[in-house]
GROMACS .gro file of C-alpha atoms in nm:
model
  293
    1MET     CA    1  11.002  10.144   8.664
    2GLU     CA    2  10.958   9.812   8.667
    3LYS     CA    3  11.031   9.581   8.953
    4ASP     CA    4  11.271   9.273   8.965
    5GLY     CA    5  10.999   9.083   9.113
    6LEU     CA    6  11.267   8.864   9.304
    7ILE     CA    7  11.158   8.528   9.475
    8ALA     CA    8  11.514   8.440   9.699
    9GLY     CA    9  11.708   8.154   9.532
   10PHE     CA   10  11.520   8.144   9.200
   11GLU     CA   11  11.661   8.278   8.867
   12ARG     CA   12  11.468   8.504   8.680
   13VAL     CA   13  11.441   8.406   8.287
   14ARG     CA   14  11.331   8.531   7.972
   15VAL     CA   15  11.147   8.252   7.761
   16PRO     CA   16  10.915   8.224   7.481
   17GLY     CA   17  10.562   8.194   7.532
   18ASP     CA   18  10.311   8.191   7.242
   19GLY     CA   19  10.423   8.459   6.992
   20ILE     CA   20  10.529   8.687   7.289
   21THR     CA   21  10.832   8.676   7.562
   22VAL     CA   22  10.723   8.567   7.913
   23ASP     CA   23  10.899   8.683   8.218
   24ALA     CA   24  10.929   8.379   8.472
   25LEU     CA   25  11.094   8.273   8.783
   26VAL     CA   26  11.276   7.920   8.797
   27GLY     CA   27  11.389   7.758   9.119
   28GLY     CA   28  11.400   7.416   9.329
   29GLU     CA   29  11.430   7.052   9.254
   30GLY     CA   30  11.185   6.776   9.176
   31PRO     CA   31  10.876   6.718   8.954
   32PRO     CA   32  10.782   7.097   8.754
   33LEU     CA   33  10.505   7.251   8.875
   34LEU     CA   34  10.333   7.549   8.724
   35LEU     CA   35  10.252   7.810   8.955
   36LEU     CA   36  10.004   8.074   8.812
   37HIS     CA   37   9.879   8.403   8.966
   38GLY     CA   38   9.547   8.621   8.901
   39TYR     CA   39   9.381   8.992   8.854
   40PRO     CA   40   9.545   9.199   8.991
   41GLN     CA   41   9.870   9.095   9.048
   42THR     CA   42  10.169   8.888   8.950
   43ARG     CA   43  10.431   8.628   9.045
   44MET     CA   44  10.458   8.783   9.381
   45ILE     CA   45  10.136   8.608   9.539
   46TRP     CA   46  10.385   8.285   9.567
   47LYS     CA   47  10.639   8.419   9.744
   48LYS     CA   48  10.581   8.260  10.080
   49VAL     CA   49  10.439   7.932   9.918
   50ALA     CA   50  10.756   7.922   9.660
   51PRO     CA   51  11.008   7.839   9.872
   52VAL     CA   52  10.859   7.582  10.081
   53LEU     CA   53  10.714   7.386   9.782
   54ALA     CA   54  11.087   7.464   9.593
   55ARG     CA   55  11.228   7.153   9.903
   56SER     CA   56  10.976   6.924   9.649
   57PHE     CA   57  10.911   7.038   9.289
   58THR     CA   58  11.101   7.258   9.012
   59LEU     CA   59  10.906   7.549   8.989
   60VAL     CA   60  10.803   7.781   8.715
   61ILE     CA   61  10.675   8.085   8.818
   62PRO     CA   62  10.524   8.327   8.561
   63ASP     CA   63  10.379   8.665   8.521
   64LEU     CA   64  10.110   8.566   8.314
   65ARG     CA   65  10.072   8.761   7.948
   66GLY     CA   66   9.953   9.124   7.978
   67TYR     CA   67  10.058   9.079   8.363
   68GLY     CA   68  10.419   9.233   8.523
   69ARG     CA   69  10.703   9.227   8.306
   70SER     CA   70  10.590   8.974   8.017
   71GLU     CA   71  10.477   9.130   7.680
   72LYS     CA   72  10.201   9.288   7.708
   73PRO     CA   73   9.992   9.227   7.362
   74LEU     CA   74   9.724   9.470   7.274
   75ASP     CA   75   9.500   9.499   6.947
   76GLU     CA   76   9.174   9.585   6.973
   77ALA     CA   77   9.097   9.391   6.665
   78ARG     CA   78   9.189   9.066   6.832
   79PRO     CA   79   9.031   9.045   7.175
   80GLU     CA   80   9.107   8.666   7.177
   81LEU     CA   81   9.488   8.773   7.251
   82TYR     CA   82   9.359   8.733   7.588
   83CYS     CA   83   9.134   8.453   7.640
   84LYS     CA   84   9.257   8.207   7.834
   85ARG     CA   85   9.311   7.930   7.592
   86GLN     CA   86   9.540   8.188   7.423
   87MET     CA   87   9.735   8.236   7.775
   88ALA     CA   88   9.724   7.869   7.793
   89ARG     CA   89   9.891   7.856   7.506
   90ASP     CA   90  10.218   8.049   7.626
   91GLN     CA   91  10.250   7.823   7.926
   92LEU     CA   92  10.262   7.511   7.708
   93ALA     CA   93  10.504   7.680   7.497
   94THR     CA   94  10.737   7.812   7.839
   95MET     CA   95  10.718   7.479   7.987
   96ARG     CA   96  10.841   7.328   7.629
   97HIS     CA   97  11.117   7.519   7.622
   98LEU     CA   98  11.280   7.447   7.929
   99GLY     CA   99  11.198   7.108   7.886
  100PHE     CA  100  10.910   6.984   8.075
  101ASP     CA  101  10.671   6.818   7.827
  102SER     CA  102  10.417   6.748   8.121
  103PHE     CA  103  10.425   6.903   8.471
  104HIS     CA  104  10.213   6.992   8.795
  105VAL     CA  105   9.951   7.295   8.762
  106ALA     CA  106   9.807   7.535   9.046
  107GLY     CA  107   9.664   7.867   8.955
  108HIS     CA  108   9.499   8.136   9.207
  109ASP     CA  109   9.208   8.351   9.010
  110ARG     CA  110   9.280   8.377   8.653
  111GLY     CA  111   9.562   8.212   8.682
  112ALA     CA  112   9.309   7.894   8.777
  113ARG     CA  113   9.143   7.949   8.448
  114VAL     CA  114   9.408   7.975   8.271
  115ALA     CA  115   9.514   7.655   8.465
  116TYR     CA  116   9.244   7.469   8.406
  117ARG     CA  117   9.186   7.545   8.023
  118LEU     CA  118   9.498   7.418   7.963
  119ALA     CA  119   9.433   7.098   8.134
  120PHE     CA  120   9.119   7.085   7.892
  121ASP     CA  121   9.264   7.189   7.565
  122GLN     CA  122   9.625   6.972   7.642
  123PRO     CA  123   9.524   6.688   7.885
  124GLU     CA  124   9.831   6.531   7.818
  125ALA     CA  125  10.000   6.785   7.901
  126VAL     CA  126   9.878   6.814   8.250
  127LYS     CA  127   9.936   6.579   8.540
  128ARG     CA  128   9.756   6.729   8.812
  129LEU     CA  129   9.583   7.044   8.824
  130ALA     CA  130   9.515   7.246   9.168
  131VAL     CA  131   9.252   7.552   9.099
  132ILE     CA  132   9.265   7.854   9.360
  133ASP     CA  133   8.942   8.048   9.487
  134ILE     CA  134   8.751   8.006   9.173
  135ILE     CA  135   8.461   7.827   8.993
  136PRO     CA  136   8.465   7.743   8.641
  137THR     CA  137   8.395   8.180   8.415
  138LEU     CA  138   8.075   7.950   8.275
  139ASP     CA  139   7.905   7.920   8.626
  140LEU     CA  140   7.990   8.205   8.771
  141PHE     CA  141   7.879   8.426   8.484
  142ALA     CA  142   7.541   8.220   8.587
  143ALA     CA  143   7.564   8.328   8.965
  144SER     CA  144   7.356   8.563   9.070
  145GLY     CA  145   7.250   8.698   9.447
  146GLU     CA  146   7.575   8.788   9.712
  147ALA     CA  147   7.812   8.634   9.593
  148PHE     CA  148   7.830   8.783   9.250
  149MET     CA  149   7.772   9.086   9.364
  150GLY     CA  150   8.137   9.118   9.521
  151MET     CA  151   8.245   9.032   9.116
  152PHE     CA  152   8.109   9.357   9.012
  153HIS     CA  153   8.503   9.424   8.809
  154TRP     CA  154   8.409   9.130   8.597
  155SER     CA  155   8.152   9.365   8.405
  156PHE     CA  156   8.296   9.679   8.481
  157LEU     CA  157   8.643   9.557   8.294
  158ALA     CA  158   8.482   9.400   8.043
  159GLN     CA  159   8.300   9.702   7.881
  160PRO     CA  160   8.390   9.772   7.522
  161TYR     CA  161   8.759   9.969   7.503
  162PRO     CA  162   8.763  10.221   7.611
  163LEU     CA  163   8.582  10.312   7.897
  164PRO     CA  164   8.710  10.129   8.118
  165GLU     CA  165   9.071  10.203   8.075
  166MET     CA  166   8.914  10.632   8.061
  167LEU     CA  167   8.764  10.565   8.370
  168LEU     CA  168   9.111  10.383   8.532
  169GLU     CA  169   9.349  10.626   8.362
  170GLY     CA  170   9.583  10.736   8.622
  171ARG     CA  171   9.370  10.546   8.934
  172GLY     CA  172   9.467  10.164   8.810
  173ASP     CA  173   9.721  10.112   9.122
  174ARG     CA  174   9.423  10.282   9.324
  175PHE     CA  175   9.148  10.022   9.215
  176ALA     CA  176   9.400   9.723   9.252
  177LEU     CA  177   9.448   9.846   9.568
  178ALA     CA  178   9.118   9.867   9.654
  179LEU     CA  179   8.974   9.562   9.499
  180MET     CA  180   9.223   9.367   9.657
  181GLN     CA  181   9.119   9.515  10.036
  182ARG     CA  182   8.749   9.423   9.997
  183TRP     CA  183   8.884   9.061   9.921
  184VAL     CA  184   9.114   8.973  10.210
  185LYS     CA  185   8.987   8.826  10.553
  186PRO     CA  186   8.996   9.111  10.828
  187GLY     CA  187   9.283   9.231  10.943
  188PHE     CA  188   9.503   9.074  10.706
  189LYS     CA  189   9.779   9.348  10.564
  190PHE     CA  190  10.023   9.178  10.228
  191ASP     CA  191  10.360   9.197  10.219
  192GLU     CA  192  10.492   9.521  10.138
  193GLU     CA  193  10.722   9.426   9.896
  194ALA     CA  194  10.458   9.200   9.703
  195LEU     CA  195  10.187   9.498   9.729
  196GLU     CA  196  10.474   9.744   9.582
  197ASP     CA  197  10.536   9.497   9.282
  198TYR     CA  198  10.194   9.476   9.222
  199LEU     CA  199  10.081   9.830   9.245
  200LEU     CA  200  10.373   9.910   9.026
  201SER     CA  201  10.252   9.673   8.775
  202ASN     CA  202   9.864   9.866   8.731
  203ARG     CA  203  10.070  10.185   8.740
  204ASN     CA  204  10.120  10.091   8.382
  205PRO     CA  205   9.825  10.174   8.103
  206ALA     CA  206   9.935   9.878   7.894
  207VAL     CA  207   9.848   9.639   8.227
  208VAL     CA  208   9.513   9.805   8.243
  209ARG     CA  209   9.425   9.777   7.881
  210ALA     CA  210   9.514   9.366   7.882
  211GLY     CA  211   9.342   9.315   8.245
  212CYS     CA  212   9.002   9.452   8.054
  213ASP     CA  213   9.072   9.260   7.745
  214ASP     CA  214   9.161   8.970   7.991
  215TYR     CA  215   8.770   9.004   8.155
  216ARG     CA  216   8.682   9.046   7.746
  217ALA     CA  217   8.740   8.772   7.633
  218ALA     CA  218   8.600   8.559   8.000
  219TRP     CA  219   8.307   8.686   7.852
  220LEU     CA  220   8.369   8.675   7.476
  221PHE     CA  221   8.551   8.337   7.467
  222ASP     CA  222   8.609   8.168   7.793
  223ARG     CA  223   8.269   8.123   7.872
  224LEU     CA  224   8.193   7.951   7.551
  225HIS     CA  225   8.496   7.727   7.572
  226ASP     CA  226   8.372   7.619   7.907
  227GLN     CA  227   8.048   7.526   7.733
  228GLU     CA  228   8.250   7.324   7.475
  229SER     CA  229   8.462   7.147   7.704
  230LEU     CA  230   8.183   7.064   7.918
  231ALA     CA  231   7.950   6.906   7.659
  232LYS     CA  232   8.260   6.677   7.574
  233GLY     CA  233   8.302   6.553   7.900
  234LYS     CA  234   8.536   6.554   8.259
  235LEU     CA  235   8.865   6.642   8.339
  236GLU     CA  236   9.079   6.274   8.337
  237MET     CA  237   9.350   6.428   8.553
  238PRO     CA  238   9.305   6.468   8.936
  239VAL     CA  239   9.220   6.821   9.041
  240LEU     CA  240   9.211   6.990   9.388
  241ALA     CA  241   8.981   7.242   9.477
  242LEU     CA  242   9.073   7.532   9.724
  243TRP     CA  243   8.918   7.812   9.823
  244GLY     CA  244   8.893   8.065  10.108
  245ALA     CA  245   8.673   8.041  10.432
  246ALA     CA  246   8.596   8.381  10.475
  247GLY     CA  247   8.592   8.481  10.086
  248ALA     CA  248   8.305   8.450   9.845
  249VAL     CA  249   8.363   8.170   9.661
  250GLY     CA  250   8.292   7.905   9.943
  251LYS     CA  251   7.945   8.019   9.909
  252ALA     CA  252   7.876   7.919   9.595
  253SER     CA  253   7.954   7.535   9.750
  254PRO     CA  254   8.288   7.472   9.509
  255LEU     CA  255   8.285   7.113   9.518
  256GLU     CA  256   7.998   7.060   9.436
  257ILE     CA  257   8.006   7.287   9.097
  258TRP     CA  258   8.382   7.139   9.035
  259ALA     CA  259   8.229   6.759   9.038
  260ARG     CA  260   8.027   6.823   8.700
  261TRP     CA  261   8.417   6.929   8.555
  262ALA     CA  262   8.676   6.685   8.729
  263LYS     CA  263   8.623   6.309   8.747
  264ASP     CA  264   8.903   6.278   9.067
  265LEU     CA  265   8.816   6.564   9.286
  266CYS     CA  266   8.909   6.644   9.599
  267GLY     CA  267   8.918   6.994   9.776
  268GLU     CA  268   8.883   7.196  10.130
  269ALA     CA  269   8.824   7.581  10.266
  270LEU     CA  270   9.191   7.721  10.395
  271PRO     CA  271   9.161   8.031  10.652
  272ALA     CA  272   9.153   8.289  10.423
  273GLY     CA  273   8.932   8.556  10.214
  274HIS     CA  274   9.004   8.558   9.798
  275PHE     CA  275   9.406   8.538   9.787
  276VAL     CA  276   9.492   8.190   9.976
  277PRO     CA  277   9.822   8.198   9.863
  278GLU     CA  278   9.916   8.488  10.073
  279GLU     CA  279   9.638   8.461  10.386
  280ALA     CA  280   9.698   8.088  10.448
  281PRO     CA  281  10.055   8.061  10.263
  282GLU     CA  282  10.194   7.755  10.523
  283GLU     CA  283   9.818   7.594  10.460
  284THR     CA  284   9.842   7.609  10.091
  285ALA     CA  285  10.190   7.472  10.037
  286ARG     CA  286  10.043   7.206  10.248
  287ALA     CA  287   9.800   7.097  10.072
  288LEU     CA  288   9.955   7.149   9.753
  289ARG     CA  289  10.276   6.970   9.860
  290ALA     CA  290  10.024   6.665   9.928
  291PHE     CA  291   9.829   6.672   9.600
  292PHE     CA  292  10.161   6.693   9.372
  293SER     CA  293  10.354   6.449   9.554
   0.00000   0.00000   0.00000
């Protein structure tokens, strides 16, 4: 049974994406700010950050295509349905439907990959960009050693259909929980309501399939799109990179890496593992509010 995925003070809306229906929360007052979640989660990662940011911004907080309550197109012959370029088109369509031709964007994990792809493909739409606990996909595939060992799911989920789906059948929630527990700082416990939403979502076979397609698209399309963008030049808009001080991304010298991709860059480590908006909500809200104001 699907949960509503509500955050107090926000309205749930069903809005157009690019050929799909997107389920999102909208609320707050001020300049528009799009908040994007990652794998294996839903928009509920923003539960503790959104009420603070809503004092200064109009927030749009969707479930990405294939996740949570948004539509989940599945077509074995069309793996490009989950490339970040396509997922970015969803965000652009949603924001335009809501009346926002230009806006700020912040994303965590897969959502950050959608966010920077949107910034490269539609720079006129993105005023400022914040990426949380990632390095670009192209750089991640070039990584090796200890940092990459914690990211085994990149290769596992990207295996051809239906191998990972078969292995995860009836276990999607347990796999998601195991990953999340691996990637947090010691002693952290997820918000019970948010965690229930993640696990319920990952019990849906369509979500498991979409998650695999998301990672397949990273290898088949996203890294190639990154190569094309990097060859054309850096992002022009201001970019903020945040990462967890206790996570794997910090070991990769993220600011040094992002400097290859963005002309106007700032960033900092926050006291968290991978799930920065949940492990360090006050620090995340402070950093985002200061950057986007």
